[in-house]
Structures are given as structure tokens and as C-alpha cells.
Amino acid sequence: MSSHDLRHLASTAPRIMVVDGSKLVRKLIGDVLTRELADAVVVPCAGIAEAQAALAEGPVDLVTTSLSLPDGDGIALARAVRESAGQAYVPIIVVSGDAQSHLESRSFTEDVTDYFDKGLGHSALAAFIRGYVQPQPIPGARVLYVEDSKVVALATKRMLERAGLSVLHFIGVEEALEFLETRRGQDDIGADLVLTDVYLKGALSGNDLLERLRHDFGHGKRRLPVLVMTGDANAHNQSALLRAGANDLVLKPIEERLLITKTLFQLRLSRLPEQAALDA
């Protein structure tokens, strides 16, 4: 994913294209977006041809699409959007009940900006989209951040703090685990989200931290979301991180809007009641 995908997204009246072969699904998503984003203009389309016609009439701020469409698939739609004049930077979100397996297999192309698991429900989808077009801070949210490079840590910490997040920075997994150990068994476990690099100079890696959080501490993905930063382009290694329990990956070099969008979304999702997250 190239960093230019996420420029110029903030909008007071975003135009959001919803592409799905089901008229009912288009209406359901449209209704939720209209309710959750009062000034949003929803552009419903049944497939690629309708989407291309709509794009010819004017630009949009974001596109959601299902993987399966009557005249192609979401990947083809993403490519068509990228080829449309003036639409090179629009975020394209694939909404699918099979998104996780596609994510783990790293089968999405770089034309797709992000993915969303429709099993999380339309309210969660609205929160996800809001993170792109109208990002809102989450006061008091704490990010436990593990990074051993002073330069990278300083830059990333500033990105997170600009979004109103509190950052607890540790240079190694060992120090982070010591901190979390002091909160073991308490209602407040010390952080609301973990952001970690994979390769660190200490004896333990980001993989080890992920393993300890999910199995030793027993923190699930909703209880303590984990975002893993990696510059490793190997699809197998990326898939292994997701299967091991990472909520999502943030690929290096870090793009600020993408980092903040993923962080805020995971924080919002972790705070949704279970039923609200799963109610589609």
C-alpha cells in the first residue's frame, strides 16, 4: 500500500460510494452511514459499471465494496477506481464476511486500501469509515508502544499524541511485560492497545510479546487489541502474525493517517458491546 492512498480525506460532507450487488445491503449500509455520519452523501451502486458511471459524475471521498459483484469483483472495482481521473488517492474498503482469510493469505492487491469483516456489523463499519473521513480522538486512550529505535519511536509517538492518544513507550518487550505484569488480574490492565515492532534488539521480539499477551496473559483481541508494525514484505510472515493474534498490521514506512485510522478503529471496536459489534 502506497502512502499517497490516504491524502486529503477529511471532509465535513463526505461522498461515500457503497458498491454491493444486493439492494438490501446497499440500503442497510447507507442507512447506518446516514445515521452515524449526518452530513455524508451516500452513492449506492450495484456493480462496477454503475460505479464507473457515478465516478464520471463527480469524485467520492471513500468507496466500500463487497468482494463479489454482478459484473466482476471488488478487486477489479478497486483497480477501476484507481484508473478513474482524479480518484488516485480515494480509500477503497473491501467489506466481506471472508475478509479475514483474504487478509491472512495477503491476497488483497495494493489497490485496496483496507478491509472490513462484515461480521462485525454495520455500526462498526460506520465507525471504521468515520476513522477515514472524519477521524475523532478517543480521550484517555492509552497505547503501549514497543520500539527500540529512538528516531522511529519519537516520530511515531508524535503521530499518536497528535491524535490525542496517551503513549506508554518501552524500548523492549521485557520492560513492557514487566509493566503489564504489575496489572495482571486487575480490571485496568494498564493499556487499551498495544503497538509493537516485530524485530527488536532485546532477547524477545514482537512475536514473543504477541504470544505472551494472547496465551500467558489471556488477553483476547477485543480485550487488548495489538497492532504490529513490520517492514517485512514476505506474505507468509505477515500471515503468521495475523494467525498468531495480531488484530492488524501497519506496514513500514509508517503513514500517519493509516496508523491513526487503524489505531482509533481498534480502540472503538474494543469499546463496543459484543452484541453491537456482531449485530449485522
Coordinates of C-alpha atoms in Angstrom, one line a residue:
M1 CA 0.0 0.0 0.0
S2 CA 1.5 3.3 -1.0
S3 CA 1.4 6.3 1.4
H4 CA -0.4 8.6 -1.1
D5 CA -3.5 6.5 -0.8
L6 CA -4.6 8.4 2.3
R7 CA -4.1 12.1 1.4
H8 CA -6.9 14.7 1.6
L9 CA -9.5 12.5 3.3
A10 CA -11.0 14.8 6.0
S11 CA -14.4 16.1 4.8
T12 CA -17.3 17.7 6.5
A13 CA -19.7 16.3 3.9
P14 CA -18.0 13.1 2.6
R15 CA -19.4 11.4 -0.5
I16 CA -19.2 7.6 0.2
M17 CA -19.8 5.1 -2.6
V18 CA -21.4 1.9 -1.4
V19 CA -21.0 -0.9 -4.0
D20 CA -22.8 -4.2 -3.5
G21 CA -24.9 -6.4 -5.7
S22 CA -27.7 -6.6 -3.0
K23 CA -30.1 -3.7 -2.9
L24 CA -30.9 -4.6 0.7
V25 CA -27.3 -4.5 1.8
R26 CA -26.8 -1.1 0.0
K27 CA -29.8 0.3 1.8
L28 CA -28.7 -1.1 5.2
I29 CA -25.2 0.3 4.9
G30 CA -26.5 3.6 3.5
D31 CA -29.0 3.9 6.4
V32 CA -26.3 3.4 9.0
L33 CA -23.9 5.8 7.4
T34 CA -26.6 8.5 7.1
R35 CA -27.4 8.0 10.8
E36 CA -23.9 7.9 12.0
L37 CA -22.4 10.5 9.7
A38 CA -25.2 13.1 9.4
D39 CA -23.6 15.1 6.5
A40 CA -22.5 12.1 4.5
V41 CA -23.8 11.7 0.9
V42 CA -24.2 8.0 0.1
V43 CA -23.8 7.0 -3.6
P44 CA -25.2 3.4 -3.9
C45 CA -24.0 1.3 -6.9
A46 CA -24.9 -2.3 -7.8
G47 CA -21.6 -3.1 -9.6
I48 CA -18.6 -1.8 -11.4
A49 CA -20.4 -0.3 -14.4
E50 CA -22.7 1.8 -12.1
A51 CA -19.7 2.8 -10.0
Q52 CA -17.8 4.0 -13.1
A53 CA -20.8 6.0 -14.2
A54 CA -21.1 7.6 -10.8
L55 CA -17.4 8.4 -10.7
A56 CA -17.8 10.1 -14.1
E57 CA -20.3 12.5 -12.5
G58 CA -18.0 13.5 -9.6
P59 CA -15.4 12.4 -7.1
V60 CA -16.0 10.5 -3.9
D61 CA -14.2 10.5 -0.6
L62 CA -14.3 6.8 0.1
V63 CA -15.5 3.6 -1.5
T64 CA -16.8 0.4 0.2
T65 CA -17.3 -2.7 -1.9
S66 CA -18.2 -6.3 -1.5
L67 CA -15.7 -8.9 -2.9
S68 CA -18.4 -10.5 -5.2
L69 CA -20.2 -8.2 -7.6
P70 CA -22.6 -8.9 -10.5
D71 CA -20.1 -7.7 -13.1
G72 CA -16.8 -8.6 -11.5
D73 CA -15.3 -8.4 -8.1
G74 CA -14.1 -5.9 -5.5
I75 CA -10.5 -6.1 -6.6
A76 CA -11.5 -5.2 -10.2
L77 CA -13.6 -2.3 -8.9
A78 CA -10.6 -1.0 -6.9
R79 CA -8.5 -1.1 -10.0
A80 CA -11.2 0.7 -11.9
V81 CA -11.5 3.4 -9.3
R82 CA -7.7 3.9 -9.3
E83 CA -7.8 4.4 -13.1
S84 CA -10.6 7.0 -12.9
A85 CA -9.4 10.6 -13.3
G86 CA -8.9 12.4 -10.0
Q87 CA -9.5 9.3 -7.9
A88 CA -6.0 8.0 -7.4
Y89 CA -6.0 8.7 -3.6
V90 CA -9.5 7.6 -2.6
P91 CA -9.6 4.9 0.2
I92 CA -11.2 1.7 -1.0
I93 CA -12.5 -0.6 1.7
V94 CA -13.4 -4.2 0.9
V95 CA -16.4 -5.4 3.1
S96 CA -16.6 -9.1 3.2
G97 CA -17.5 -12.0 5.5
D98 CA -14.4 -13.7 4.3
A99 CA -12.1 -10.7 4.7
Q100 CA -10.0 -12.2 7.5
S101 CA -8.9 -15.2 5.4
H102 CA -8.1 -12.9 2.5
L103 CA -6.1 -10.7 4.8
E104 CA -4.2 -13.6 6.3
S105 CA -3.4 -15.0 2.9
R106 CA -2.3 -11.5 1.8
S107 CA -4.4 -11.8 -1.3
F108 CA -5.6 -8.2 -1.5
T109 CA -3.9 -6.0 -4.1
E110 CA -2.3 -2.6 -3.4
D111 CA -5.4 -1.1 -5.0
V112 CA -7.3 -2.0 -1.8
T113 CA -6.6 0.4 1.0
D114 CA -8.1 -1.7 3.8
Y115 CA -10.6 -4.4 4.6
F116 CA -13.6 -4.8 6.9
D117 CA -15.1 -8.0 8.3
K118 CA -18.9 -7.7 7.8
G119 CA -19.4 -10.0 10.7
L120 CA -18.6 -7.0 13.0
G121 CA -21.8 -5.3 11.9
H122 CA -22.8 -2.2 10.2
S123 CA -22.4 0.1 13.2
A124 CA -18.8 -1.0 13.5
L125 CA -18.5 -0.3 9.7
A126 CA -19.7 3.2 10.3
A127 CA -17.1 3.7 13.0
F128 CA -14.5 2.3 10.7
I129 CA -15.4 4.7 7.8
R130 CA -15.6 7.6 10.2
G131 CA -12.0 7.0 11.0
Y132 CA -11.1 7.7 7.4
V133 CA -13.3 10.7 6.6
Q134 CA -14.0 12.3 10.0
P135 CA -11.4 11.0 12.5
Q136 CA -12.3 11.7 16.1
P137 CA -10.0 11.4 19.1
I138 CA -10.7 9.0 22.0
P139 CA -9.9 10.9 25.1
G140 CA -7.8 9.0 27.7
A141 CA -7.0 6.0 25.4
R142 CA -3.6 4.6 26.2
V143 CA -1.2 2.9 23.7
L144 CA 1.5 0.7 25.0
Y145 CA 4.2 1.2 22.3
V146 CA 7.3 -1.1 22.0
E147 CA 10.1 0.2 19.7
D148 CA 13.9 0.2 20.2
S149 CA 14.8 2.9 17.6
K150 CA 14.8 6.3 19.2
V151 CA 14.2 8.1 15.9
V152 CA 11.3 5.9 14.9
A153 CA 9.8 5.9 18.4
L154 CA 9.9 9.7 18.6
A155 CA 8.3 10.2 15.2
T156 CA 5.6 7.6 15.9
K157 CA 4.9 8.8 19.4
R158 CA 4.3 12.3 18.0
M159 CA 1.8 10.9 15.4
L160 CA -0.1 9.1 18.2
E161 CA -0.1 12.1 20.5
R162 CA -1.3 14.4 17.7
A163 CA -4.4 12.1 17.6
G164 CA -5.0 12.7 21.3
L165 CA -3.6 9.4 22.5
S166 CA -1.5 8.8 25.6
V167 CA 1.6 6.8 24.8
L168 CA 3.5 4.4 27.2
H169 CA 6.8 3.8 25.3
F170 CA 9.1 0.9 26.1
I171 CA 12.3 0.1 24.3
G172 CA 11.9 -3.7 24.7
V173 CA 9.4 -6.4 25.2
E174 CA 10.9 -7.3 28.6
E175 CA 10.1 -3.9 30.0
A176 CA 6.6 -3.9 28.5
L177 CA 5.9 -7.3 30.1
E178 CA 7.1 -6.1 33.5
F179 CA 4.7 -3.2 33.3
L180 CA 1.8 -5.4 32.3
E181 CA 2.7 -8.0 35.0
T182 CA 2.0 -5.3 37.7
R183 CA -1.6 -5.0 36.4
R184 CA -2.2 -8.8 36.0
G185 CA -5.7 -9.7 37.3
Q186 CA -6.9 -6.1 37.7
D187 CA -9.8 -4.6 35.8
D188 CA -7.5 -1.9 34.4
I189 CA -4.8 -3.9 32.6
G190 CA -2.7 -0.8 32.0
A191 CA -3.2 -0.1 28.3
D192 CA -6.0 0.0 25.8
L193 CA -4.0 -1.1 22.8
V194 CA -0.5 -2.4 22.1
L195 CA 1.6 -1.2 19.1
T196 CA 4.8 -3.1 18.6
D197 CA 7.6 -3.5 16.1
V198 CA 8.5 -7.1 15.2
Y199 CA 12.2 -7.0 15.2
L200 CA 13.8 -5.6 18.4
K201 CA 17.3 -5.6 19.8
G202 CA 16.4 -7.4 23.1
A203 CA 16.1 -11.1 23.6
L204 CA 12.3 -11.0 22.9
S205 CA 10.6 -10.0 19.7
G206 CA 7.2 -8.6 18.8
N207 CA 6.2 -12.2 18.1
D208 CA 7.1 -13.1 21.6
L209 CA 5.1 -10.2 23.0
L210 CA 2.1 -11.3 20.9
E211 CA 2.4 -14.8 22.1
R212 CA 2.6 -13.8 25.8
L213 CA -0.4 -11.4 25.6
R214 CA -2.7 -13.9 23.9
H215 CA -1.7 -17.1 25.8
D216 CA 0.1 -16.2 29.0
F217 CA -2.0 -13.1 30.0
G218 CA -5.1 -14.4 28.1
H219 CA -6.0 -11.1 26.6
G220 CA -8.2 -11.6 23.6
K221 CA -8.4 -9.3 20.5
R222 CA -11.2 -7.2 22.0
R223 CA -9.8 -7.0 25.5
L224 CA -6.4 -5.8 24.3
P225 CA -6.0 -5.1 20.5
V226 CA -2.5 -5.5 19.1
L227 CA -1.2 -3.7 16.0
V228 CA 2.1 -5.0 14.7
M229 CA 4.4 -2.7 12.7
T230 CA 6.5 -4.5 10.1
G231 CA 8.7 -3.8 7.1
D232 CA 8.8 -7.4 6.2
A233 CA 7.1 -7.8 2.7
N234 CA 7.0 -11.6 3.0
A235 CA 3.4 -12.6 2.8
H236 CA 3.9 -15.8 4.8
N237 CA 5.5 -13.9 7.7
Q238 CA 2.7 -11.3 7.6
S239 CA 0.1 -14.1 7.6
A240 CA 1.8 -15.7 10.6
L241 CA 1.5 -12.5 12.7
L242 CA -2.3 -12.3 12.0
R243 CA -2.8 -16.0 12.8
A244 CA -0.9 -15.6 16.0
G245 CA -3.4 -13.0 17.2
A246 CA -2.4 -9.6 15.8
N247 CA -5.6 -7.5 15.1
D248 CA -3.9 -5.9 12.1
L249 CA -0.6 -4.9 10.6
V250 CA 0.8 -1.5 9.9
L251 CA 3.3 -1.7 7.1
K252 CA 6.5 0.3 7.1
P253 CA 7.3 3.1 6.3
I254 CA 4.6 4.3 8.6
E255 CA 1.9 6.5 7.0
E256 CA 0.4 8.7 9.7
R257 CA -3.3 8.6 8.6
L258 CA -3.2 4.9 8.2
L259 CA -1.6 4.3 11.6
I260 CA -4.1 6.6 13.3
T261 CA -7.1 5.2 11.5
K262 CA -6.2 1.6 12.4
T263 CA -5.5 2.5 16.0
L264 CA -8.6 4.5 16.6
F265 CA -10.8 1.9 14.9
Q266 CA -9.4 -0.9 17.1
L267 CA -9.9 1.2 20.1
R268 CA -13.5 2.0 19.2
L269 CA -14.2 -1.6 18.3
S270 CA -12.9 -2.8 21.7
R271 CA -15.3 -0.5 23.4
L272 CA -18.4 -1.6 21.5
P273 CA -20.7 -4.0 23.4
E274 CA -20.2 -7.5 22.0
Q275 CA -23.7 -7.7 20.5
A276 CA -23.4 -4.3 18.9
A277 CA -20.1 -5.4 17.2
L278 CA -21.7 -8.6 15.9
D279 CA -25.1 -7.4 15.0
A280 CA -25.2 -7.1 11.2

